[in-house]
mmCIF file of C-alpha atoms in Angstrom:
data_model
loop_
_atom_site.group_PDB
_atom_site.id
_atom_site.type_symbol
_atom_site.label_atom_id
_atom_site.label_comp_id
_atom_site.label_asym_id
_atom_site.label_seq_id
_atom_site.Cartn_x
_atom_site.Cartn_y
_atom_site.Cartn_z
ATOM 1 C CA UNK M 1 -3.727 -16.853 4.073
ATOM 2 C CA UNK M 2 -3.454 -13.155 3.697
ATOM 3 C CA UNK M 3 -5.652 -11.909 0.935
ATOM 4 C CA UNK M 4 -3.252 -10.740 -2.118
ATOM 5 C CA UNK M 5 -4.732 -7.378 -2.145
ATOM 6 C CA UNK M 6 -4.449 -6.628 1.964
ATOM 7 C CA UNK M 7 -1.010 -8.115 0.930
ATOM 8 C CA UNK M 8 0.014 -5.162 -1.483
ATOM 9 C CA UNK M 9 -1.697 -2.327 0.577
ATOM 10 C CA UNK M 10 0.321 -3.251 3.527
ATOM 11 C CA UNK M 11 3.720 -3.520 1.126
ATOM 12 C CA UNK M 12 2.749 0.503 0.081
ATOM 13 C CA UNK M 13 2.985 1.212 4.098
ATOM 14 C CA UNK M 14 6.068 -0.975 4.762
ATOM 15 C CA UNK M 15 7.595 0.888 1.855
ATOM 16 C CA UNK M 16 6.424 4.697 3.121
ATOM 17 C CA UNK M 17 8.104 3.637 6.405
ATOM 18 C CA UNK M 18 11.243 2.413 4.195
ATOM 19 C CA UNK M 19 11.686 5.614 2.480
ATOM 20 C CA UNK M 20 11.754 7.502 5.113
ATOM 21 C CA UNK M 21 15.581 7.218 5.265
ATOM 22 C CA UNK M 22 16.935 9.038 2.586
ATOM 23 C CA UNK M 23 18.639 7.492 -0.396
ATOM 24 C CA UNK M 24 16.515 4.784 -2.010
ATOM 25 C CA UNK M 25 13.479 5.843 -4.148
ATOM 26 C CA UNK M 26 9.950 4.422 -3.483
ATOM 27 C CA UNK M 27 9.502 2.159 -6.567
ATOM 28 C CA UNK M 28 12.615 0.503 -5.067
ATOM 29 C CA UNK M 29 11.596 0.123 -1.822
ATOM 30 C CA UNK M 30 7.806 -0.894 -3.135
ATOM 31 C CA UNK M 31 9.479 -4.085 -5.212
ATOM 32 C CA UNK M 32 11.689 -4.508 -1.922
ATOM 33 C CA UNK M 33 15.081 -4.515 -4.799
ATOM 34 C CA UNK M 34 18.523 -5.271 -3.118
ATOM 35 C CA UNK M 35 21.656 -6.087 -4.036
ATOM 36 C CA UNK M 36 24.297 -8.893 -3.839
ATOM 37 C CA UNK M 37 27.521 -7.601 -2.041
ATOM 38 C CA UNK M 38 30.213 -6.493 -4.521
ATOM 39 C CA UNK M 39 32.233 -8.592 -6.224
ATOM 40 C CA UNK M 40 35.895 -8.561 -7.681
ATOM 41 C CA UNK M 41 34.473 -7.434 -10.991
ATOM 42 C CA UNK M 42 32.661 -4.541 -11.265
ATOM 43 C CA UNK M 43 29.202 -4.867 -11.947
ATOM 44 C CA UNK M 44 25.849 -5.194 -10.104
ATOM 45 C CA UNK M 45 23.706 -7.945 -9.040
ATOM 46 C CA UNK M 46 20.281 -6.910 -7.686
ATOM 47 C CA UNK M 47 17.435 -9.372 -6.202
ATOM 48 C CA UNK M 48 13.813 -9.214 -6.039
ATOM 49 C CA UNK M 49 11.382 -11.483 -5.032
ATOM 50 C CA UNK M 50 7.714 -11.867 -6.735
ATOM 51 C CA UNK M 51 4.698 -11.420 -4.955
ATOM 52 C CA UNK M 52 0.954 -10.192 -5.333
ATOM 53 C CA UNK M 53 2.123 -6.781 -5.225
ATOM 54 C CA UNK M 54 4.139 -6.873 -8.475
ATOM 55 C CA UNK M 55 2.139 -9.050 -10.546
ATOM 56 C CA UNK M 56 0.031 -8.221 -14.058
ATOM 57 C CA UNK M 57 -3.737 -9.582 -14.374
ATOM 58 C CA UNK M 58 -2.494 -12.719 -15.545
ATOM 59 C CA UNK M 59 -0.943 -13.535 -12.679
ATOM 60 C CA UNK M 60 2.860 -13.496 -14.071
ATOM 61 C CA UNK M 61 5.605 -10.607 -12.904
ATOM 62 C CA UNK M 62 4.809 -7.369 -14.599
ATOM 63 C CA UNK M 63 7.244 -5.834 -17.491
ATOM 64 C CA UNK M 64 7.126 -2.619 -14.857
ATOM 65 C CA UNK M 65 8.238 -4.164 -12.332
ATOM 66 C CA UNK M 66 10.865 -6.109 -14.274
ATOM 67 C CA UNK M 67 11.876 -3.096 -15.921
ATOM 68 C CA UNK M 68 12.269 -1.272 -12.895
ATOM 69 C CA UNK M 69 14.674 -4.016 -11.506
ATOM 70 C CA UNK M 70 16.682 -4.250 -14.805
ATOM 71 C CA UNK M 71 17.486 -0.490 -14.875
ATOM 72 C CA UNK M 72 18.448 0.200 -10.791
ATOM 73 C CA UNK M 73 20.310 -2.829 -11.506
ATOM 74 C CA UNK M 74 22.183 -1.250 -14.702
ATOM 75 C CA UNK M 75 22.660 2.115 -13.442
ATOM 76 C CA UNK M 76 24.223 0.312 -10.248
ATOM 77 C CA UNK M 77 27.251 -1.520 -12.588
ATOM 78 C CA UNK M 78 27.461 2.459 -14.116
ATOM 79 C CA UNK M 79 28.307 3.793 -10.748
ATOM 80 C CA UNK M 80 30.699 0.850 -9.886
ATOM 81 C CA UNK M 81 32.582 2.397 -13.046
ATOM 82 C CA UNK M 82 31.913 6.275 -12.454
ATOM 83 C CA UNK M 83 31.242 6.352 -8.910
ATOM 84 C CA UNK M 84 28.449 6.636 -6.614
ATOM 85 C CA UNK M 85 28.124 10.380 -6.479
ATOM 86 C CA UNK M 86 27.162 11.000 -10.400
ATOM 87 C CA UNK M 87 23.825 11.257 -11.418
ATOM 88 C CA UNK M 88 22.735 8.785 -14.116
ATOM 89 C CA UNK M 89 20.229 9.342 -16.665
ATOM 90 C CA UNK M 90 18.661 6.410 -19.270
ATOM 91 C CA UNK M 91 18.947 7.700 -22.592
ATOM 92 C CA UNK M 92 17.790 4.090 -24.376
ATOM 93 C CA UNK M 93 16.511 1.065 -22.859
ATOM 94 C CA UNK M 94 15.714 -2.311 -24.842
ATOM 95 C CA UNK M 95 14.310 -5.133 -23.152
ATOM 96 C CA UNK M 96 13.381 -8.877 -24.289
ATOM 97 C CA UNK M 97 11.031 -10.932 -22.069
ATOM 98 C CA UNK M 98 10.787 -14.862 -22.200
ATOM 99 C CA UNK M 99 8.719 -16.810 -19.656
ATOM 100 C CA UNK M 100 7.645 -14.978 -16.841
ATOM 101 C CA UNK M 101 7.213 -16.364 -13.447
ATOM 102 C CA UNK M 102 4.592 -15.657 -10.802
ATOM 103 C CA UNK M 103 6.302 -16.208 -7.704
ATOM 104 C CA UNK M 104 9.822 -16.685 -6.234
ATOM 105 C CA UNK M 105 13.301 -14.874 -6.484
ATOM 106 C CA UNK M 106 14.349 -12.878 -9.451
ATOM 107 C CA UNK M 107 17.823 -11.978 -9.869
ATOM 108 C CA UNK M 108 19.264 -9.479 -12.284
ATOM 109 C CA UNK M 109 22.839 -9.246 -13.087
ATOM 110 C CA UNK M 110 24.480 -6.323 -15.219
ATOM 111 C CA UNK M 111 28.035 -5.596 -16.637
ATOM 112 C CA UNK M 112 29.151 -2.339 -18.461
ATOM 113 C CA UNK M 113 30.063 -3.270 -21.850
ATOM 114 C CA UNK M 114 31.764 -0.714 -23.015
ATOM 115 C CA UNK M 115 32.197 3.043 -22.092
ATOM 116 C CA UNK M 116 33.079 5.207 -25.686
ATOM 117 C CA UNK M 117 35.599 7.506 -24.921
ATOM 118 C CA UNK M 118 35.247 9.613 -28.067
ATOM 119 C CA UNK M 119 31.865 11.049 -26.841
ATOM 120 C CA UNK M 120 31.722 14.765 -25.240
ATOM 121 C CA UNK M 121 29.266 12.895 -22.887
ATOM 122 C CA UNK M 122 30.365 10.276 -20.090
ATOM 123 C CA UNK M 123 28.220 7.306 -21.410
ATOM 124 C CA UNK M 124 28.368 3.824 -20.803
ATOM 125 C CA UNK M 125 26.673 0.884 -22.555
ATOM 126 C CA UNK M 126 25.484 -1.476 -20.232
ATOM 127 C CA UNK M 127 23.789 -5.611 -20.613
ATOM 128 C CA UNK M 128 21.483 -6.964 -18.330
ATOM 129 C CA UNK M 129 20.343 -10.542 -17.846
ATOM 130 C CA UNK M 130 17.560 -11.493 -15.443
ATOM 131 C CA UNK M 131 16.801 -15.113 -14.003
ATOM 132 C CA UNK M 132 14.271 -16.403 -11.737
ATOM 133 C CA UNK M 133 15.034 -19.248 -9.199
ATOM 134 C CA UNK M 134 15.773 -22.185 -11.310
ATOM 135 C CA UNK M 135 17.988 -20.429 -13.075
ATOM 136 C CA UNK M 136 15.589 -19.956 -16.639
ATOM 137 C CA UNK M 137 16.357 -16.538 -18.204
ATOM 138 C CA UNK M 138 13.148 -14.427 -18.164
ATOM 139 C CA UNK M 139 14.707 -11.299 -19.278
ATOM 140 C CA UNK M 140 17.359 -9.501 -21.008
ATOM 141 C CA UNK M 141 18.642 -6.151 -22.225
ATOM 142 C CA UNK M 142 20.776 -3.354 -22.746
ATOM 143 C CA UNK M 143 20.667 0.012 -22.163
ATOM 144 C CA UNK M 144 22.842 3.626 -22.991
ATOM 145 C CA UNK M 145 22.876 5.790 -20.000
ATOM 146 C CA UNK M 146 24.616 9.081 -19.619
ATOM 147 C CA UNK M 147 26.792 10.051 -16.361
ATOM 148 C CA UNK M 148 26.022 13.522 -15.649
ATOM 149 C CA UNK M 149 27.271 16.161 -12.938
ATOM 150 C CA UNK M 150 24.831 15.931 -10.055
ATOM 151 C CA UNK M 151 23.896 19.557 -9.859
ATOM 152 C CA UNK M 152 20.882 18.745 -7.518
ATOM 153 C CA UNK M 153 23.593 17.729 -4.891
ATOM 154 C CA UNK M 154 21.543 14.440 -4.863
ATOM 155 C CA UNK M 155 23.127 12.549 -2.086
ATOM 156 C CA UNK M 156 25.152 9.621 -2.792
ATOM 157 C CA UNK M 157 24.110 6.093 -0.854
ATOM 158 C CA UNK M 158 24.974 3.128 -0.149
ATOM 159 C CA UNK M 159 22.987 0.445 -2.235
ATOM 160 C CA UNK M 160 21.255 -1.995 0.176
ATOM 161 C CA UNK M 161 22.422 -5.130 0.428
ATOM 162 C CA UNK M 162 19.045 -6.567 2.915
ATOM 163 C CA UNK M 163 15.695 -5.920 2.537
ATOM 164 C CA UNK M 164 14.599 -2.422 3.670
ATOM 165 C CA UNK M 165 11.098 -3.278 4.547
ATOM 166 C CA UNK M 166 11.771 -3.792 8.257
ATOM 167 C CA UNK M 167 8.411 -2.052 9.665
ATOM 168 C CA UNK M 168 5.614 -0.463 8.610
ATOM 169 C CA UNK M 169 2.995 2.593 9.237
ATOM 170 C CA UNK M 170 -0.530 3.003 10.575
ATOM 171 C CA UNK M 171 -2.296 5.182 8.349
ATOM 172 C CA UNK M 172 -3.097 7.716 11.176
ATOM 173 C CA UNK M 173 0.877 8.064 11.478
ATOM 174 C CA UNK M 174 1.469 9.364 7.567
ATOM 175 C CA UNK M 175 2.878 12.602 6.946
ATOM 176 C CA UNK M 176 0.962 14.893 4.579
ATOM 177 C CA UNK M 177 2.997 13.942 1.614
ATOM 178 C CA UNK M 178 2.988 10.150 2.781
ATOM 179 C CA UNK M 179 -0.789 10.356 2.825
ATOM 180 C CA UNK M 180 -1.437 10.770 -1.347
ATOM 181 C CA UNK M 181 0.537 7.543 -1.996
ATOM 182 C CA UNK M 182 -1.847 5.669 0.501
ATOM 183 C CA UNK M 183 -5.263 6.728 -1.015
ATOM 184 C CA UNK M 184 -3.849 5.970 -4.141
ATOM 185 C CA UNK M 185 -3.101 2.713 -3.043
ATOM 186 C CA UNK M 186 -6.427 2.243 -1.672
ATOM 187 C CA UNK M 187 -8.161 3.177 -4.729
ATOM 188 C CA UNK M 188 -5.799 1.218 -7.037
ATOM 189 C CA UNK M 189 -6.688 -1.881 -4.464
ATOM 190 C CA UNK M 190 -10.761 -1.020 -4.834
ATOM 191 C CA UNK M 191 -10.370 -1.061 -8.550
ATOM 192 C CA UNK M 192 -8.323 -4.335 -9.206
ATOM 193 C CA UNK M 193 -10.138 -6.687 -10.758
ATOM 194 C CA UNK M 194 -9.416 -9.161 -13.903
ATOM 195 C CA UNK M 195 -8.744 -6.676 -16.341
ATOM 196 C CA UNK M 196 -5.786 -4.899 -14.233
ATOM 197 C CA UNK M 197 -4.090 -5.783 -11.112
ATOM 198 C CA UNK M 198 -3.352 -3.821 -8.078
ATOM 199 C CA UNK M 199 0.287 -2.575 -9.922
ATOM 200 C CA UNK M 200 -1.568 -2.034 -12.964
ATOM 201 C CA UNK M 201 -3.739 0.461 -11.372
ATOM 202 C CA UNK M 202 -1.471 1.952 -8.778
ATOM 203 C CA UNK M 203 1.355 2.142 -11.379
ATOM 204 C CA UNK M 204 -1.539 3.541 -14.078
ATOM 205 C CA UNK M 205 -0.457 0.924 -16.303
ATOM 206 C CA UNK M 206 -3.934 -0.202 -17.811
ATOM 207 C CA UNK M 207 -6.037 2.166 -20.237
ATOM 208 C CA UNK M 208 -9.275 2.654 -18.167
ATOM 209 C CA UNK M 209 -10.880 2.391 -22.109
ATOM 210 C CA UNK M 210 -10.900 -0.053 -24.548
ATOM 211 C CA UNK M 211 -8.628 -0.125 -27.586
ATOM 212 C CA UNK M 212 -10.313 2.118 -30.283
ATOM 213 C CA UNK M 213 -11.449 0.546 -33.441
ATOM 214 C CA UNK M 214 -8.267 1.492 -35.222
ATOM 215 C CA UNK M 215 -6.065 -0.223 -33.193
ATOM 216 C CA UNK M 216 -4.845 2.735 -30.663
ATOM 217 C CA UNK M 217 -5.056 3.199 -27.037
ATOM 218 C CA UNK M 218 -4.675 6.295 -24.949
ATOM 219 C CA UNK M 219 -4.598 7.388 -21.169
ATOM 220 C CA UNK M 220 -3.154 9.906 -18.495
ATOM 221 C CA UNK M 221 -1.094 9.305 -15.483
ATOM 222 C CA UNK M 222 -0.572 11.114 -12.524
ATOM 223 C CA UNK M 223 3.068 11.805 -11.498
ATOM 224 C CA UNK M 224 3.917 11.209 -7.830
ATOM 225 C CA UNK M 225 5.715 9.289 -5.304
ATOM 226 C CA UNK M 226 4.689 5.963 -5.886
ATOM 227 C CA UNK M 227 5.919 6.129 -9.590
ATOM 228 C CA UNK M 228 8.939 8.686 -9.016
ATOM 229 C CA UNK M 229 12.696 8.610 -8.836
ATOM 230 C CA UNK M 230 14.667 10.245 -5.797
ATOM 231 C CA UNK M 231 14.798 13.859 -8.140
ATOM 232 C CA UNK M 232 10.764 13.361 -8.818
ATOM 233 C CA UNK M 233 11.041 12.439 -12.166
ATOM 234 C CA UNK M 234 9.037 9.592 -13.669
ATOM 235 C CA UNK M 235 11.302 6.259 -12.823
ATOM 236 C CA UNK M 236 12.462 5.030 -16.021
ATOM 237 C CA UNK M 237 11.437 1.509 -15.343
ATOM 238 C CA UNK M 238 8.107 2.525 -14.481
ATOM 239 C CA UNK M 239 8.335 4.492 -18.180
ATOM 240 C CA UNK M 240 8.876 1.425 -20.302
ATOM 241 C CA UNK M 241 6.688 -0.539 -18.433
ATOM 242 C CA UNK M 242 3.918 2.065 -19.188
ATOM 243 C CA UNK M 243 4.934 1.805 -22.692
ATOM 244 C CA UNK M 244 5.110 -1.511 -23.096
ATOM 245 C CA UNK M 245 1.473 -2.127 -21.327
ATOM 246 C CA UNK M 246 0.414 0.546 -24.120
ATOM 247 C CA UNK M 247 1.801 -1.605 -26.962
ATOM 248 C CA UNK M 248 0.505 -4.661 -25.514
ATOM 249 C CA UNK M 249 -2.734 -3.234 -25.255
ATOM 250 C CA UNK M 250 -2.953 -1.555 -28.638
ATOM 251 C CA UNK M 251 -2.997 -5.197 -29.819
ATOM 252 C CA UNK M 252 -5.340 -8.247 -29.975
ATOM 253 C CA UNK M 253 -4.999 -10.228 -26.831
ATOM 254 C CA UNK M 254 -3.861 -13.102 -27.903
ATOM 255 C CA UNK M 255 -0.521 -11.451 -28.603
ATOM 256 C CA UNK M 256 2.472 -11.343 -26.048
ATOM 257 C CA UNK M 257 5.178 -8.417 -25.751
ATOM 258 C CA UNK M 258 8.356 -10.109 -26.839
ATOM 259 C CA UNK M 259 10.591 -7.045 -27.113
ATOM 260 C CA UNK M 260 10.715 -3.486 -26.121
ATOM 261 C CA UNK M 261 13.289 -0.367 -26.869
ATOM 262 C CA UNK M 262 12.528 2.732 -25.633
ATOM 263 C CA UNK M 263 14.360 6.322 -25.880
ATOM 264 C CA UNK M 264 14.506 8.472 -23.177
ATOM 265 C CA UNK M 265 14.133 12.390 -24.744
ATOM 266 C CA UNK M 266 13.184 14.073 -21.695
ATOM 267 C CA UNK M 267 12.859 14.006 -18.340
ATOM 268 C CA UNK M 268 8.799 13.257 -17.290
ATOM 269 C CA UNK M 269 8.551 15.663 -14.225
ATOM 270 C CA UNK M 270 4.939 17.285 -15.216
ATOM 271 C CA UNK M 271 2.026 16.295 -12.925
ATOM 272 C CA UNK M 272 -0.235 15.205 -15.617
ATOM 273 C CA UNK M 273 1.407 12.666 -18.472
ATOM 274 C CA UNK M 274 -0.082 11.244 -21.639
ATOM 275 C CA UNK M 275 0.291 7.929 -23.040
ATOM 276 C CA UNK M 276 -0.639 7.006 -26.401
ATOM 277 C CA UNK M 277 -0.250 3.595 -28.736
ATOM 278 C CA UNK M 278 -1.002 2.667 -32.080
ATOM 279 C CA UNK M 279 -0.721 -0.806 -33.960
ATOM 280 C CA UNK M 280 1.738 -0.397 -37.091
ATOM 281 C CA UNK M 281 1.116 -4.014 -38.511
ATOM 282 C CA UNK M 282 -0.569 -7.160 -36.940
ATOM 283 C CA UNK M 283 -0.130 -10.603 -38.723
ATOM 284 C CA UNK M 284 -1.032 -14.091 -38.561
ATOM 285 C CA UNK M 285 1.837 -14.399 -36.152
ATOM 286 C CA UNK M 286 3.840 -11.192 -35.203
ATOM 287 C CA UNK M 287 2.455 -7.627 -34.405
ATOM 288 C CA UNK M 288 4.288 -4.307 -33.975
ATOM 289 C CA UNK M 289 3.277 -1.204 -31.696
ATOM 290 C CA UNK M 290 4.663 2.494 -31.415
ATOM 291 C CA UNK M 291 4.100 4.245 -28.183
ATOM 292 C CA UNK M 292 4.761 7.430 -26.677
ATOM 293 C CA UNK M 293 5.221 9.715 -23.625
ATOM 294 C CA UNK M 294 4.341 13.077 -23.635
ATOM 295 C CA UNK M 295 4.104 16.027 -21.139
ATOM 296 C CA UNK M 296 0.258 18.353 -21.049
ATOM 297 C CA UNK M 297 2.113 20.693 -23.266
ATOM 298 C CA UNK M 298 2.104 17.732 -26.168
ATOM 299 C CA UNK M 299 6.186 17.962 -25.749
ATOM 300 C CA UNK M 300 7.228 14.485 -26.653
ATOM 301 C CA UNK M 301 9.194 12.715 -23.369
ATOM 302 C CA UNK M 302 9.598 9.319 -24.777
ATOM 303 C CA UNK M 303 9.020 7.023 -27.736
ATOM 304 C CA UNK M 304 8.738 3.262 -28.188
ATOM 305 C CA UNK M 305 8.644 0.434 -30.405
ATOM 306 C CA UNK M 306 7.694 -3.041 -29.453
ATOM 307 C CA UNK M 307 7.648 -6.475 -31.225
ATOM 308 C CA UNK M 308 4.707 -8.540 -30.217
ATOM 309 C CA UNK M 309 3.984 -12.275 -30.765
ATOM 310 C CA UNK M 310 0.983 -14.643 -30.618
ATOM 311 C CA UNK M 311 0.557 -16.824 -27.684
ATOM 312 C CA UNK M 312 0.137 -20.394 -27.953
ATOM 313 C CA UNK M 313 -3.445 -21.871 -28.146
#
């Protein structure tokens, strides 16, 4: 049986190979997200297989991985209405979580709920549900997207309808811009432990320091191909995963994340980003946390509010 960490680093090499074909971003290749063929009803259905590469330290699918799946599926639903050439910007994203699986296929289904005609900015409000292989819902949510002019002339691409992981690369064959991703993956593999999984380390989802006595956490995140979208900004689902992890770590270990709402204020495009979260309230059965993502100059890029609940004994 293959070692889980070896499977994770091999997955990175496979995703780098897939990313050599323009169109799909590295995080989506890494999670191996692909779509069911479009049906008569406009929307989108995306698939992802859970495995060691996308689990958290508890052995369950990471909130960040689910957020990426939700985000790309909802964006695809918007493009089904507005056209594949438009540039999509996430404005808000709210996700609620149930019991998270440890394995099996996950299916996200997204549909545009409304496109308010009275707004000057073309906007779409989209709903999503993610279910496990048995049909149980593990995540649901809603997002607001802006459909923008494609000023950067990012090429449109057909959504993959099958796995893009069709081959791998040898480390010696990596291009100069691929080498940092591989080196970071090796670091993540070496540092993965009971406190933080491979994905926690790879996407910097875990604070290297314990929470402060007043109930707060803070750490820095480096931006690179491993966690960015096609235009080099921090991917929206990864961003939610960072703030979700920060909100959870700001609370006591016996609390689990139930719900998080994120507002995206500015594109996270700086090479170094700062995550901070603090506990707002903690009671016997529920807690609340706030989190933020800032640039190196302190500019607020995104903020989040999270609700947590105490786990059963």
